[in-house]
GROMACS .gro file of C-alpha atoms in nm:
model
  148
    1MET     CA    1   0.770   0.045  -0.348
    2ASN     CA    2   1.080  -0.162  -0.281
    3GLN     CA    3   1.170  -0.106   0.076
    4ASP     CA    4   1.584  -0.032  -0.058
    5LEU     CA    5   1.433   0.238  -0.254
    6ALA     CA    6   1.228   0.374  -0.037
    7VAL     CA    7   1.534   0.463   0.250
    8PHE     CA    8   1.721   0.632  -0.060
    9ILE     CA    9   1.391   0.844  -0.159
   10VAL     CA   10   1.310   0.932   0.182
   11PRO     CA   11   1.555   1.177   0.302
   12PHE     CA   12   1.549   1.353  -0.044
   13ALA     CA   13   1.173   1.379  -0.015
   14LEU     CA   14   1.182   1.502   0.350
   15ILE     CA   15   1.479   1.767   0.272
   16LEU     CA   16   1.242   1.865  -0.028
   17ALA     CA   17   0.912   1.888   0.172
   18CYS     CA   18   1.047   2.059   0.456
   19GLY     CA   19   1.257   2.330   0.266
   20LEU     CA   20   0.890   2.420   0.035
   21LEU     CA   21   0.714   2.459   0.368
   22THR     CA   22   0.987   2.669   0.498
   23ALA     CA   23   1.068   2.871   0.233
   24GLY     CA   24   0.660   2.978   0.193
   25GLY     CA   25   0.605   2.991   0.528
   26LEU     CA   26   0.917   3.250   0.584
   27TYR     CA   27   0.711   3.464   0.288
   28PHE     CA   28   0.440   3.533   0.545
   29ILE     CA   29   0.676   3.644   0.784
   30ASP     CA   30   0.816   3.943   0.570
   31ILE     CA   31   1.109   3.719   0.549
   32ARG     CA   32   1.133   3.687   0.159
   33TYR     CA   33   1.261   3.415  -0.060
   34LEU     CA   34   1.050   3.383  -0.287
   35LYS     CA   35   0.874   3.652  -0.544
   36ASN     CA   36   0.561   3.704  -0.451
   37ALA     CA   37   0.245   3.542  -0.228
   38ARG     CA   38   0.130   3.345  -0.535
   39TYR     CA   39   0.471   3.158  -0.520
   40ALA     CA   40   0.504   3.122  -0.114
   41VAL     CA   41   0.117   2.974  -0.153
   42ALA     CA   42   0.257   2.725  -0.428
   43SER     CA   43   0.517   2.617  -0.211
   44LEU     CA   44   0.315   2.550   0.099
   45ALA     CA   45   0.089   2.317  -0.143
   46ALA     CA   46   0.369   2.147  -0.286
   47GLY     CA   47   0.564   2.088   0.044
   48ALA     CA   48   0.232   1.929   0.178
   49VAL     CA   49   0.182   1.691  -0.117
   50VAL     CA   50   0.519   1.540  -0.094
   51LEU     CA   51   0.472   1.501   0.298
   52ALA     CA   52   0.139   1.332   0.210
   53VAL     CA   53   0.309   1.147  -0.042
   54LEU     CA   54   0.604   1.051   0.180
   55GLU     CA   55   0.368   0.946   0.442
   56ILE     CA   56   0.209   0.689   0.220
   57VAL     CA   57   0.522   0.537   0.085
   58LEU     CA   58   0.657   0.519   0.442
   59TYR     CA   59   0.382   0.355   0.562
   60GLY     CA   60   0.305   0.149   0.252
   61SER     CA   61   0.635   0.029   0.294
   62SER     CA   62   0.592  -0.103   0.628
   63VAL     CA   63   0.249  -0.217   0.772
   64GLY     CA   64  -0.027  -0.092   0.511
   65PHE     CA   65  -0.171  -0.199   0.188
   66LEU     CA   66   0.057  -0.458   0.056
   67LYS     CA   67   0.230  -0.611   0.331
   68GLU     CA   68  -0.143  -0.579   0.528
   69GLN     CA   69  -0.334  -0.812   0.228
   70GLN     CA   70  -0.031  -1.112   0.259
   71LEU     CA   71  -0.051  -1.058   0.659
   72LYS     CA   72  -0.459  -1.095   0.658
   73THR     CA   73  -0.448  -1.404   0.350
   74SER     CA   74  -0.173  -1.534   0.594
   75LEU     CA   75  -0.425  -1.538   0.880
   76CYS     CA   76  -0.735  -1.605   0.691
   77GLU     CA   77  -0.524  -1.938   0.568
   78LEU     CA   78  -0.461  -2.057   0.936
   79ASP     CA   79  -0.833  -2.021   1.030
   80ALA     CA   80  -0.933  -2.233   0.756
   81GLU     CA   81  -0.677  -2.487   0.832
   82SER     CA   82  -0.768  -2.464   1.215
   83ALA     CA   83  -1.151  -2.467   1.183
   84HIS     CA   84  -1.139  -2.764   0.890
   85PRO     CA   85  -0.839  -2.978   0.968
   86GLU     CA   86  -0.970  -3.280   0.757
   87ALA     CA   87  -0.981  -3.050   0.427
   88ARG     CA   88  -0.621  -3.007   0.502
   89ARG     CA   89  -0.493  -3.322   0.448
   90GLY     CA   90  -0.698  -3.343   0.121
   91ALA     CA   91  -1.072  -3.463   0.211
   92ASP     CA   92  -1.215  -3.159   0.029
   93PRO     CA   93  -0.988  -2.883  -0.076
   94VAL     CA   94  -1.323  -2.660  -0.197
   95VAL     CA   95  -1.390  -2.638   0.147
   96LEU     CA   96  -1.076  -2.437   0.237
   97TYR     CA   97  -1.098  -2.214  -0.075
   98LYS     CA   98  -1.440  -2.093   0.033
   99ALA     CA   99  -1.334  -2.012   0.386
  100ILE     CA  100  -1.023  -1.823   0.264
  101THR     CA  101  -1.213  -1.645   0.044
  102GLY     CA  102  -1.496  -1.618   0.265
  103CYS     CA  103  -1.272  -1.463   0.529
  104MET     CA  104  -1.056  -1.199   0.291
  105LYS     CA  105  -1.400  -1.118   0.211
  106GLU     CA  106  -1.524  -0.998   0.555
  107ALA     CA  107  -1.174  -0.845   0.549
  108GLY     CA  108  -1.243  -0.624   0.276
  109TYR     CA  109  -1.066  -0.800  -0.047
  110GLU     CA  110  -1.219  -0.931  -0.339
  111TRP     CA  111  -1.110  -1.210  -0.568
  112ASP     CA  112  -0.895  -1.016  -0.862
  113ALA     CA  113  -0.723  -1.280  -1.057
  114GLY     CA  114  -0.574  -1.008  -1.284
  115HIS     CA  115  -0.238  -0.993  -1.171
  116ARG     CA  116   0.036  -1.215  -1.329
  117HIS     CA  117   0.145  -1.413  -0.996
  118CYS     CA  118  -0.192  -1.485  -0.983
  119LYS     CA  119  -0.246  -1.652  -1.295
  120ASP     CA  120   0.015  -1.881  -1.217
  121ALA     CA  121  -0.056  -1.981  -0.890
  122PRO     CA  122  -0.492  -1.877  -0.863
  123VAL     CA  123  -0.510  -2.079  -0.574
  124ALA     CA  124  -0.698  -1.907  -0.237
  125THR     CA  125  -0.372  -1.874  -0.017
  126ASN     CA  126  -0.221  -1.585  -0.275
  127HIS     CA  127  -0.215  -1.307  -0.179
  128PHE     CA  128  -0.178  -1.165  -0.536
  129CYS     CA  129  -0.549  -1.269  -0.617
  130TYR     CA  130  -0.714  -1.011  -0.389
  131ALA     CA  131  -0.711  -0.661  -0.411
  132PRO     CA  132  -0.898  -0.441  -0.139
  133THR     CA  133  -1.227  -0.303  -0.218
  134ALA     CA  134  -1.179   0.053  -0.028
  135PRO     CA  135  -1.037   0.246  -0.340
  136PHE     CA  136  -0.769   0.421  -0.198
  137ASP     CA  137  -0.643   0.087  -0.042
  138ARG     CA  138  -0.699  -0.050  -0.379
  139ALA     CA  139  -0.557   0.197  -0.580
  140ILE     CA  140  -0.179   0.250  -0.366
  141THR     CA  141  -0.241  -0.210  -0.339
  142LEU     CA  142  -0.254  -0.251  -0.750
  143LEU     CA  143   0.072   0.064  -0.775
  144GLN     CA  144   0.295  -0.173  -0.525
  145MET     CA  145   0.200  -0.494  -0.660
  146SER     CA  146   0.273  -0.349  -1.082
  147PHE     CA  147   0.652  -0.368  -0.889
  148GLU     CA  148   0.658  -0.692  -0.802
   0.00000   0.00000   0.00000
């Protein structure tokens, strides 16, 4: 998610989640703002879901998922160029490609050339050409990449 959009949405989501949790919790100590126990449980569950989504948004907009993928790609590029300085000067570019994609595979990413930015530049240093292998990380990263 765009960081500017996250800054706008986060305070409202936090207020909404706290309000839902408070309304649900108060019902069970006999302060009844809700109609019955079913609404109170639903309010508690909705508040917990909003907080969980908020945590994913905050984590994903700062250090996780796509940002982490960008960082790993840069680190793998640095490691590959440090290990094979002759390939950087044009001796054998396939060596760098294999080293970078191998490093990314070890880091938990696989080559995935499906993104439109990868189709524009399908090179090993393009972070859009990779996707995490873990299902949850993959889903969140692909969602973030759809906004790019």
